[in-house]
Coordinates of C-alpha atoms and ligand atoms in Angstrom, one line a residue:
X1 CA 65.1 239.9 102.3
X2 CA 62.5 238.3 104.4
X3 CA 62.2 235.2 103.5
X4 CA 59.1 232.7 104.6
X5 CA 59.9 231.3 108.4
X6 CA 59.8 227.4 108.5
X7 CA 57.5 225.8 111.3
X8 CA 59.5 224.4 113.9
X9 CA 58.3 220.7 113.4
X10 CA 56.9 218.5 110.8
X11 CA 53.9 218.0 112.3
X12 CA 52.5 221.6 110.7
X13 CA 53.0 219.5 107.3
X14 CA 51.2 216.1 108.3
X15 CA 47.8 217.7 107.7
X16 CA 48.8 220.2 105.3
X17 CA 47.0 220.9 101.7
X18 CA 49.0 221.6 99.1
X19 CA 47.9 225.3 99.0
X20 CA 49.5 225.6 102.5
X21 CA 52.8 224.0 101.2
X22 CA 53.2 226.0 97.8
X23 CA 54.1 229.7 99.5
X24 CA 57.3 228.0 100.5
X25 CA 57.9 226.7 97.2
X26 CA 56.9 230.2 95.4
X27 CA 59.3 231.7 98.4
X28 CA 62.5 229.8 97.1
X29 CA 61.8 230.6 93.5
X30 CA 61.1 234.1 93.6
X31 CA 64.0 235.4 96.5
X32 CA 67.0 236.5 95.2
X33 CA 69.4 234.1 94.1
X34 CA 73.3 234.8 93.6
X35 CA 76.5 233.1 94.3
X36 CA 76.8 234.9 97.6
X37 CA 73.8 233.6 99.2
X38 CA 73.1 230.5 97.6
X39 CA 74.7 228.6 100.3
X40 CA 72.3 229.7 102.6
X41 CA 69.4 229.5 99.9
X42 CA 70.3 225.5 99.6
X43 CA 70.2 225.4 103.6
X44 CA 66.8 226.7 104.0
X45 CA 65.6 224.8 101.2
X46 CA 67.2 221.3 102.9
X47 CA 65.9 222.1 105.7
X48 CA 62.3 222.6 104.1
X49 CA 62.2 219.7 102.3
X50 CA 63.7 217.7 105.1
X51 CA 60.2 218.6 107.1
X52 CA 58.1 218.0 104.2
X53 CA 59.9 214.3 103.9
X54 CA 59.3 213.8 107.5
X55 CA 55.9 214.9 107.7
X56 CA 55.3 212.4 104.6
X57 CA 57.4 209.4 106.2
X58 CA 55.4 209.8 109.2
X59 CA 52.3 210.1 107.3
X60 CA 52.7 206.7 105.6
X61 CA 54.2 205.2 108.5
X62 CA 51.2 205.8 110.7
X63 CA 49.0 204.2 107.7
X64 CA 50.5 201.4 107.2
X65 CA 50.5 200.6 110.8
X66 CA 46.8 200.6 111.0
X67 CA 45.1 200.6 107.4
X68 CA 42.1 200.7 108.6
X69 CA 42.3 204.2 110.2
X70 CA 40.2 206.5 107.6
X71 CA 42.2 209.4 108.5
X72 CA 44.9 208.2 108.3
X73 CA 44.4 206.5 105.0
X74 CA 43.2 210.4 103.4
X75 CA 46.3 211.9 104.7
X76 CA 48.8 209.2 102.8
X77 CA 46.5 209.6 99.7
X78 CA 47.0 213.3 100.0
X79 CA 50.5 213.6 100.0
X80 CA 50.9 210.5 97.4
X81 CA 48.2 212.2 94.7
X82 CA 48.2 215.5 95.9
X83 CA 51.5 216.5 97.1
X84 CA 54.1 214.6 96.2
X85 CA 54.1 214.8 92.1
X86 CA 53.3 218.8 92.3
X87 CA 56.4 219.0 94.7
X88 CA 58.2 217.6 91.9
X89 CA 57.7 219.7 89.3
X90 CA 58.6 222.6 91.8
X91 CA 61.8 221.1 92.6
X92 CA 62.5 221.1 88.9
X93 CA 62.2 224.4 88.8
X94 CA 64.2 224.9 92.0
X95 CA 66.8 222.7 90.3
X96 CA 66.9 224.7 87.3
X97 CA 67.8 228.2 89.3
X98 CA 70.6 226.6 90.8
X99 CA 71.9 224.8 87.6
X100 CA 71.3 228.5 85.6
X101 CA 73.1 230.2 88.3
X102 CA 76.4 228.1 87.9
X103 CA 77.0 228.0 91.5
X104 CA 79.1 224.9 92.2
X105 CA 81.8 223.5 95.2
X106 CA 83.4 220.4 96.5
X107 CA 80.8 218.2 97.9
X108 CA 77.8 219.4 95.4
X109 CA 79.6 217.5 92.3
X110 CA 77.3 214.4 92.6
X111 CA 73.8 216.6 93.4
X112 CA 74.4 219.0 90.6
X113 CA 75.0 215.9 88.2
X114 CA 71.5 214.7 89.6
X115 CA 69.7 218.1 89.3
X116 CA 70.8 218.9 85.6
X117 CA 70.0 215.0 84.8
X118 CA 66.6 215.8 86.5
X119 CA 66.1 218.5 84.3
X120 CA 67.0 217.1 81.4
X121 CA 64.7 214.1 81.3
X122 CA 61.8 216.0 82.4
X123 CA 58.8 217.1 80.0
X124 CA 56.0 219.0 81.2
X125 CA 53.8 216.8 78.6
X126 CA 54.6 213.8 80.5
X127 CA 53.2 215.2 84.0
X128 CA 49.7 213.9 82.6
X129 CA 51.2 211.3 81.7
X130 CA 52.9 209.9 84.7
X131 CA 49.2 210.8 86.3
X132 CA 47.4 208.0 83.9
X133 CA 50.5 205.7 85.1
X134 CA 49.4 205.6 88.4
X135 CA 46.0 205.5 87.8
X136 CA 46.6 202.2 85.9
X137 CA 49.3 201.0 88.6
X138 CA 46.1 201.9 90.9
X139 CA 43.9 199.4 88.4
X140 CA 46.3 197.0 88.5
X141 CA 47.0 196.6 92.5
X142 CA 43.0 196.5 92.5
X143 CA 43.0 193.3 90.0
X144 CA 45.9 192.0 91.9
X145 CA 44.4 192.3 95.4
X146 CA 41.3 190.8 94.4
X147 CA 42.9 187.6 93.2
X148 CA 41.6 184.5 95.3
X149 CA 42.1 181.1 95.4
X150 CA 40.2 178.1 96.9
X151 CA 42.3 175.9 99.3
X152 CA 40.6 172.9 100.8
X153 CA 36.9 174.7 101.4
X154 CA 39.0 178.4 102.1
X155 CA 39.0 181.4 100.0
X156 CA 43.2 182.4 100.4
X157 CA 45.0 185.1 98.6
X158 CA 47.5 183.1 96.1
X159 CA 50.5 184.2 98.9
X160 CA 48.7 182.7 101.4
X161 CA 49.5 179.2 99.7
X162 CA 53.6 179.8 100.2
X163 CA 54.0 177.8 103.4
X164 CA 52.2 175.0 101.7
X165 CA 55.5 174.9 99.3
X166 CA 57.5 173.7 102.4
X167 CA 55.0 171.2 103.3
X168 CA 56.8 167.6 103.5
X169 CA 54.2 166.0 101.6
X170 CA 54.8 166.3 97.9
X171 CA 51.3 166.1 96.7
X172 CA 49.9 169.2 98.4
X173 CA 53.2 171.2 97.4
X174 CA 52.6 170.5 93.9
X175 CA 49.0 171.3 94.5
X176 CA 49.5 174.8 96.0
X177 CA 52.3 175.7 93.1
X178 CA 49.8 174.7 90.4
X179 CA 46.9 176.9 92.1
X180 CA 49.2 179.5 93.0
X181 CA 49.4 180.2 89.4
X182 CA 45.9 179.5 88.7
X183 CA 44.4 183.2 89.6
X184 CA 47.2 184.9 87.3
X185 CA 46.5 182.5 83.9
X186 CA 42.7 183.0 84.4
X187 CA 43.2 187.0 84.4
X188 CA 46.0 186.6 81.7
X189 CA 44.0 188.6 79.4
X190 CA 43.4 191.4 81.9
X191 CA 46.7 191.6 83.1
X192 CA 47.8 191.7 79.6
X193 CA 45.8 194.5 78.4
X194 CA 46.6 196.6 81.7
X195 CA 50.3 196.1 80.4
X196 CA 50.1 197.2 77.1
X197 CA 48.5 200.5 78.2
X198 CA 51.2 201.1 80.4
X199 CA 53.9 199.8 77.5
X200 CA 52.0 202.6 75.3
X201 CA 52.2 205.5 77.4
X202 CA 55.6 204.5 78.7
X203 CA 57.1 204.8 75.6
X204 CA 55.2 208.3 74.8
X205 CA 56.6 209.2 77.8
X206 CA 60.5 208.3 76.6
X207 CA 59.6 210.2 73.3
X208 CA 58.3 213.7 75.3
X209 CA 61.4 213.4 76.9
X210 CA 63.7 212.6 73.8
X211 CA 64.8 209.3 74.2
X212 CA 64.0 206.4 71.2
X213 CA 62.8 203.9 74.0
X214 CA 61.3 203.3 77.4
X215 CA 64.7 201.5 78.1
X216 CA 67.1 204.3 77.6
X217 CA 64.8 206.8 79.3
X218 CA 64.7 204.7 82.3
X219 CA 68.2 204.0 82.5
X220 CA 69.0 208.0 82.5
X221 CA 65.7 208.8 84.8
X222 CA 67.5 206.2 87.3
X223 CA 70.4 208.3 87.6
X224 CA 73.0 205.7 86.0
X225 CA 75.4 207.8 85.0
X226 CA 78.3 205.1 86.2
X227 CA 76.8 201.8 84.2
X228 CA 75.0 201.4 80.8
X229 CA 72.0 199.2 79.3
X230 CA 74.9 197.3 77.5
X231 CA 76.6 196.7 80.8
X232 CA 73.4 194.9 82.3
X233 CA 73.4 192.9 78.7
X234 CA 77.2 192.3 80.0
X235 CA 75.4 191.0 83.3
X236 CA 73.0 189.0 82.1
X237 CA 75.8 187.1 79.8
X238 CA 78.1 186.8 83.3
X239 CA 75.2 185.4 85.2
X240 CA 75.0 182.5 82.7
X241 CA 78.7 181.8 82.8
X242 CA 79.1 182.0 86.1
X243 CA 76.3 181.6 88.1
X244 CA 74.3 178.8 85.9
X245 CA 76.5 176.1 86.7
X246 CA 76.5 177.0 90.3
X247 CA 72.8 176.4 90.3
X248 CA 72.5 173.4 88.7
X249 CA 75.1 172.2 91.1
X250 CA 72.7 173.4 93.7
X251 CA 69.4 171.3 92.5
X252 CA 71.4 168.4 92.0
X253 CA 72.5 167.9 95.3
X254 CA 68.8 169.2 96.2
X255 CA 67.4 166.1 94.2
X256 CA 70.1 163.6 95.6
X257 CA 69.3 164.7 99.4
X258 CA 65.3 164.8 98.5
X259 CA 65.8 161.3 97.3
X260 CA 64.4 162.3 93.5
X261 CA 64.1 161.0 90.1
X262 CA 63.0 164.4 89.1
X263 CA 62.9 167.9 90.5
X264 CA 60.3 169.7 89.9
X265 CA 59.3 173.3 90.5
X266 CA 57.6 172.6 93.8
X267 CA 60.3 170.6 95.2
X268 CA 62.5 173.7 95.2
X269 CA 61.1 175.4 98.6
X270 CA 61.2 172.5 101.3
X271 CA 63.6 171.4 103.7
X272 CA 66.0 168.9 102.0
X273 CA 66.6 167.1 105.5
X274 CA 62.8 167.1 105.8
X275 CA 63.3 169.2 109.6
X276 CA 60.5 171.4 110.8
X277 CA 60.8 174.9 109.9
X278 CA 63.2 177.4 112.0
X279 CA 61.6 179.0 115.0
X280 CA 63.7 182.1 115.5
X281 CA 61.4 183.6 119.0
X282 CA 58.5 183.1 120.3
X283 CA 57.9 187.2 122.0
X284 CA 58.6 189.8 119.6
X285 CA 60.5 191.3 122.4
X286 CA 63.5 188.4 122.4
X287 CA 63.3 189.1 118.4
X288 CA 63.9 193.2 119.4
X289 CA 66.4 192.4 122.0
X290 CA 68.6 188.9 120.5
X291 CA 68.8 191.8 117.4
X292 CA 70.6 194.5 119.6
X293 CA 73.3 191.8 121.0
X294 CA 74.3 190.4 117.3
X295 CA 74.8 194.2 116.5
X296 CA 77.1 194.7 119.1
X297 CA 79.3 192.0 117.5
X298 CA 79.1 193.8 113.9
X299 CA 80.1 197.2 115.5
X300 CA 79.2 198.5 119.0
X301 CA 77.8 201.7 117.4
X302 CA 75.3 199.8 115.5
X303 CA 74.2 198.3 118.8
X304 CA 73.7 202.3 119.6
X305 CA 71.9 203.3 116.9
X306 CA 69.7 200.0 117.0
X307 CA 68.8 200.6 120.3
X308 CA 67.9 204.6 119.5
X309 CA 65.0 203.6 117.0
X310 CA 63.9 201.0 119.7
X311 CA 63.9 203.7 122.5
X312 CA 62.1 206.1 120.3
X313 CA 59.1 203.9 119.0
X314 CA 60.1 203.8 115.8
X315 CA 60.6 200.1 115.8
X316 CA 57.3 198.4 114.6
X317 CA 58.2 194.8 113.7
X318 CA 55.3 192.6 114.6
X319 CA 52.8 191.7 112.3
X320 CA 49.1 192.7 113.2
X321 CA 45.9 192.8 112.3
X322 CA 45.3 195.8 109.9
X323 CA 49.1 196.5 109.2
X324 CA 50.0 196.9 105.7
X325 CA 52.1 193.8 104.1
X326 CA 55.8 193.9 103.5
X327 CA 58.6 195.7 105.6
X328 CA 60.7 198.9 105.0
X329 CA 62.8 201.7 106.3
X330 CA 62.3 205.1 106.0
X331 CA 64.0 208.4 107.5
X332 CA 62.7 210.8 109.1
X333 CA 64.8 213.4 107.7
X334 CA 64.9 216.3 110.3
X335 CA 65.3 214.3 113.7
X336 CA 67.7 212.7 111.8
X337 CA 66.3 209.1 112.9
X338 CA 65.1 206.3 110.5
X339 CA 62.1 204.1 111.2
X340 CA 62.1 200.2 110.7
X341 CA 58.5 198.6 109.9
X342 CA 58.0 195.0 109.1
X343 CA 55.7 192.1 109.8
X344 CA 57.3 189.6 111.8
X345 CA 55.5 186.1 112.3
X346 CA 58.4 184.3 113.6
X347 CA 60.2 182.6 110.9
X348 CA 63.6 182.4 109.8
X349 CA 63.0 185.0 107.2
X350 CA 61.9 187.6 109.9
X351 CA 65.6 187.6 111.0
X352 CA 66.9 188.5 107.6
X353 CA 64.4 191.0 107.0
X354 CA 65.1 192.6 110.2
X355 CA 69.1 192.4 109.7
X356 CA 68.2 193.4 106.1
X357 CA 66.3 197.0 106.8
X358 CA 68.5 197.4 109.8
X359 CA 71.3 197.9 107.1
X360 CA 69.0 200.5 105.7
X361 CA 68.6 202.1 109.2
X362 CA 72.3 202.6 109.4
X363 CA 73.3 203.9 106.4
X364 CA 70.7 207.0 107.3
X365 CA 72.6 207.2 110.6
X366 CA 76.1 207.6 109.0
X367 CA 74.9 209.5 106.1
X368 CA 72.2 211.8 108.6
X369 CA 75.4 213.2 109.3
X370 CA 75.8 215.4 105.7
X371 CA 74.1 218.9 106.2
X372 CA 71.9 218.9 103.3
X373 CA 69.0 216.7 102.3
X374 CA 70.5 216.4 99.0
X375 CA 73.6 215.1 99.9
X376 CA 72.4 211.7 101.6
X377 CA 70.2 209.4 99.4
X378 CA 72.7 207.5 96.9
X379 CA 70.5 205.4 94.4
X380 CA 69.4 201.8 95.1
X381 CA 72.7 200.6 93.8
X382 CA 74.7 201.4 97.0
X383 CA 71.5 201.5 99.3
X384 CA 71.1 197.9 98.9
X385 CA 74.8 197.4 99.4
X386 CA 74.0 198.7 103.1
X387 CA 71.2 196.4 103.6
X388 CA 72.3 193.1 102.0
X389 CA 75.9 193.6 103.5
X390 CA 74.0 193.8 107.3
X391 CA 72.7 190.4 106.2
X392 CA 76.1 188.8 106.0
X393 CA 78.3 190.6 108.4
X394 CA 75.7 189.8 111.1
X395 CA 75.1 186.0 110.1
X396 CA 78.2 184.7 112.0
X397 CA 76.0 186.4 115.1
X398 CA 72.9 184.8 115.0
X399 CA 74.0 181.6 117.4
X400 CA 72.7 181.5 120.7
X401 CA 76.2 181.9 121.8
X402 CA 76.9 185.3 120.4
X403 CA 72.9 186.3 122.2
X404 CA 71.4 185.4 118.9
X405 CA 68.5 183.2 118.1
X406 CA 69.9 180.0 117.0
X407 CA 71.7 176.9 118.4
X408 CA 74.7 175.9 116.9
X409 CA 72.8 173.6 114.4
X410 CA 70.1 175.9 113.7
X411 CA 72.0 178.8 112.4
X412 CA 74.5 176.5 110.1
X413 CA 71.0 176.1 108.5
X414 CA 70.0 179.7 108.4
X415 CA 73.6 180.3 107.5
X416 CA 73.6 178.0 104.3
X417 CA 69.8 179.1 103.6
X418 CA 70.6 183.2 103.1
X419 CA 73.8 182.0 100.8
X420 CA 71.8 179.3 98.6
X421 CA 69.2 182.4 98.3
X422 CA 71.8 184.7 97.4
X423 CA 73.1 182.4 94.4
X424 CA 69.7 181.0 93.4
X425 CA 68.5 184.7 92.8
X426 CA 70.9 186.1 90.1
X427 CA 69.3 183.9 87.8
X428 CA 66.1 185.5 88.4
X429 CA 67.3 188.9 88.5
X430 CA 68.9 188.4 85.1
X431 CA 65.1 187.3 83.8
X432 CA 63.6 190.2 85.1
X433 CA 66.0 193.0 83.4
X434 CA 66.6 190.9 80.0
X435 CA 62.6 190.7 79.7
X436 CA 62.2 194.0 79.8
X437 CA 64.9 195.1 77.8
X438 CA 63.4 193.3 75.1
X439 CA 60.1 194.3 75.3
X440 CA 61.0 197.8 75.5
X441 CA 63.1 197.5 72.6
X442 CA 61.6 194.8 70.3
X443 CA 58.2 196.0 68.4
X444 CA 57.4 192.6 69.5
X445 CA 57.2 193.5 73.3
X446 CA 54.0 195.1 72.4
X447 CA 52.1 191.6 71.7
X448 CA 50.9 189.3 75.0
X449 CA 51.8 186.0 73.0
X450 CA 54.9 187.4 72.3
X451 CA 55.9 188.4 75.3
X452 CA 54.8 185.1 77.3
X453 CA 56.9 182.9 74.8
X454 CA 60.2 185.3 75.3
X455 CA 59.9 184.8 79.0
X456 CA 59.5 181.4 78.5
X457 CA 63.3 181.4 76.1
X458 CA 64.6 183.5 79.2
X459 CA 63.3 181.4 82.1
X460 CA 65.3 178.6 80.3
X461 CA 68.2 180.6 79.4
X462 CA 69.1 181.8 82.9
X463 CA 67.4 179.0 84.6
X464 CA 69.1 175.8 83.2
X465 CA 67.7 172.5 83.3
X466 CA 68.2 171.4 86.7
X467 CA 64.5 171.5 87.2
X468 CA 62.0 169.8 85.2
X469 CA 59.3 172.0 84.3
X470 CA 58.0 169.8 81.6
X471 CA 54.5 170.3 80.4
X472 CA 53.9 173.4 82.8
X473 CA 54.6 176.4 80.3
X474 CA 51.5 177.8 81.8
X475 CA 52.3 178.1 85.6
X476 CA 56.0 179.0 84.7
X477 CA 54.0 181.9 82.4
X478 CA 52.7 182.8 85.4
X479 CA 55.5 183.7 87.0
X480 CA 56.0 187.2 85.0
X481 CA 52.7 188.0 85.6
X482 CA 53.4 188.0 89.4
X483 CA 56.7 190.1 89.1
X484 CA 55.2 193.7 90.5
X485 CA 57.8 195.6 88.7
X486 CA 56.9 195.0 85.8
X487 CA 53.6 197.0 86.6
X488 CA 54.4 199.3 89.1
X489 CA 58.6 199.9 89.2
X490 CA 59.9 199.1 85.8
X491 CA 63.3 198.9 85.5
X492 CA 64.0 198.9 89.2
X493 CA 65.6 195.5 89.7
X494 CA 69.2 195.1 88.4
X495 CA 70.1 197.2 91.2
X496 CA 70.0 194.4 93.3
X497 CA 71.7 192.1 91.5
X498 CA 74.8 194.9 91.5
X499 CA 74.1 195.3 95.1
X500 CA 74.1 191.6 96.0
X501 CA 77.5 191.7 94.2
X502 CA 79.0 194.5 96.0
X503 CA 77.6 193.1 99.4
X504 CA 79.2 189.9 99.0
X505 CA 82.6 191.7 98.0
X506 CA 82.1 193.6 101.6
X507 CA 81.2 190.0 103.2
X508 CA 84.6 188.6 101.6
X509 CA 87.0 191.1 102.9
X510 CA 85.0 190.9 106.3
X511 CA 86.5 186.9 106.3
X512 CA 90.0 188.2 105.9
X513 CA 89.6 191.4 108.2
X514 CA 86.2 191.4 110.1
X515 CA 86.8 195.2 111.6
X516 CA 88.7 196.2 108.9
X517 CA 85.5 195.5 106.6
X518 CA 83.3 197.0 108.5
X519 CA 85.2 200.3 109.0
X520 CA 85.2 200.5 105.3
X521 CA 81.5 199.6 105.2
X522 CA 80.7 202.8 107.6
X523 CA 83.0 205.1 105.8
X524 CA 80.8 204.3 102.6
X525 CA 77.7 204.6 103.8
X526 CA 78.6 208.0 105.7
X527 CA 79.5 209.7 102.3
X528 CA 75.7 209.0 101.4
X529 CA 75.0 210.5 98.2
X530 CA 78.5 212.5 97.6
X531 CA 80.3 210.4 95.7
X532 CA 79.8 208.3 92.4
X533 CA 78.4 205.1 92.6
X534 CA 81.9 203.8 91.3
X535 CA 83.3 206.0 93.8
X536 CA 81.0 204.7 96.7
X537 CA 81.9 200.5 95.9
X538 CA 85.6 201.7 96.4
X539 CA 85.0 202.9 99.8
X540 CA 83.3 200.0 100.8
X541 CA 86.3 198.0 99.5
X542 CA 84.2 197.0 96.5
X543 CA 84.0 197.1 92.7
X544 CA 81.0 197.6 90.2
X545 CA 80.5 193.9 88.8
X546 CA 79.4 192.8 85.2
X547 CA 81.5 190.8 84.5
X548 CA 81.6 186.8 84.4
X549 CA 85.0 186.8 86.0
X550 CA 84.5 189.1 88.8
X551 CA 81.1 187.2 90.0
X552 CA 82.9 183.8 89.3
X553 CA 85.0 184.4 92.0
X554 CA 82.2 185.9 94.5
X555 CA 80.1 182.5 93.6
X556 CA 83.1 180.5 94.2
X557 CA 83.3 181.9 97.7
X558 CA 79.9 181.7 98.4
X559 CA 79.9 177.7 96.9
X560 CA 83.2 177.0 99.6
X561 CA 81.3 178.5 102.3
X562 CA 78.2 176.4 101.7
X563 CA 80.5 173.3 101.5
X564 CA 82.1 174.0 104.7
X565 CA 78.3 174.3 106.2
X566 CA 77.4 171.0 105.3
Ligands
LIG1 ZN1 66.2 196.9 100.5

């Protein structure tokens, strides 16, 4: 049986149209399939998907490195709007063939579980609705992207005001804080209207797939086989019980160190000791080289992985005009190497970002040994354990004595900022998740005023009373309109909270036995997506935590470490 010969490299797909790609799917859909040739069929399909996915990753990388180049933009759009949605439809078709055949073997259990789930949640009627949703997301991006403020006679984007929130002049901070919220409040009705339209489409999508509401659909669609919406509600309660007291103590300490009577929201980013911002490097090459030295201490193989990326020009780290914002790691599935994209400008958070993305990259190196592309990518819950653990595992080595960026005192300050940030993240994570549970379950979630009121209630519930928000309800409401996930990636957030608790357990293990903890971490990464989430956590020396006891143990450890750093 002659199967359609695949090109030798992904280059062939970089400029391909859908019409040139679909024959490969057609071939896989038409070829006779039985249990005796299923393995070869899967290997061919996997090989084709890795070429296509690598072409897409390269096109996306090229565009993010130079967004002004119109041919790169066109290629990126072709993949996003023409190829990806149609390829997804084709995949359901091929997944269906394998599932119907009833072919099974050890190592494919979780893959088949995801295939069956994809088939179950897929509905033909939703293809058009997803296209409408994606148009609304594009529209929302345009509205958000056009928001500007006037700061000292200059036009700026709201995020360009962020550095002023760290100013040691309190009046500057207050002005920047209020001005940052203003464009969102001015556009509130427009944004609320976009959200209403997304809401209606999402509830329709859920009903088409046989679910009572979008919350339940989203949980299933995200392959959340091992925890339920009720577990997420337990997670929210645990944040209140186990994290909130620590948050309030941190607020109190900050108020005391800043010598203030009341802590206002514009006092939360400034250095409490009045020191200038940390400056880890001047030259980008120094930034790159020192990370290599740091990874050597965590595991010499990690340094090897990292240097492979550098040698093969797969690190684009420096901020330049024309680059897309943000940071990411993606994998070239056929070459089996990852790449890292970011916008370093010489601040402390650049170090954290590089360590984070490198954790994703090491995950990719370890999991790429698995033969099928379908076995390599677990969900975000485990992917973020890989990256968040690396922030913590590498933090003992960021000082000059270990080849890193900082003097001993600066390194302590950077470590304290990392740990404080971890504690302060949980209230935000819980508010974002709880808000969406309420929105899609309570009919009041369809009403703009009720949503704003609910957000205020949830912020009070999860943030406690350490920061004085009196007279600032409007600014507080503006915060939810600034959170892109509500608009672009609904229900994608609790994963970060779950993963952070996994990463804290890996870090806890490393305090007692650094080598043992890293060995387990590597073994877990190498399993890719071939085990269930609880099993992957277990392999890393951790467990899934939704309870306040588990959360409390880890928060206490962070608090203790923070006291040591003082
Ligand atoms: Zn990440």
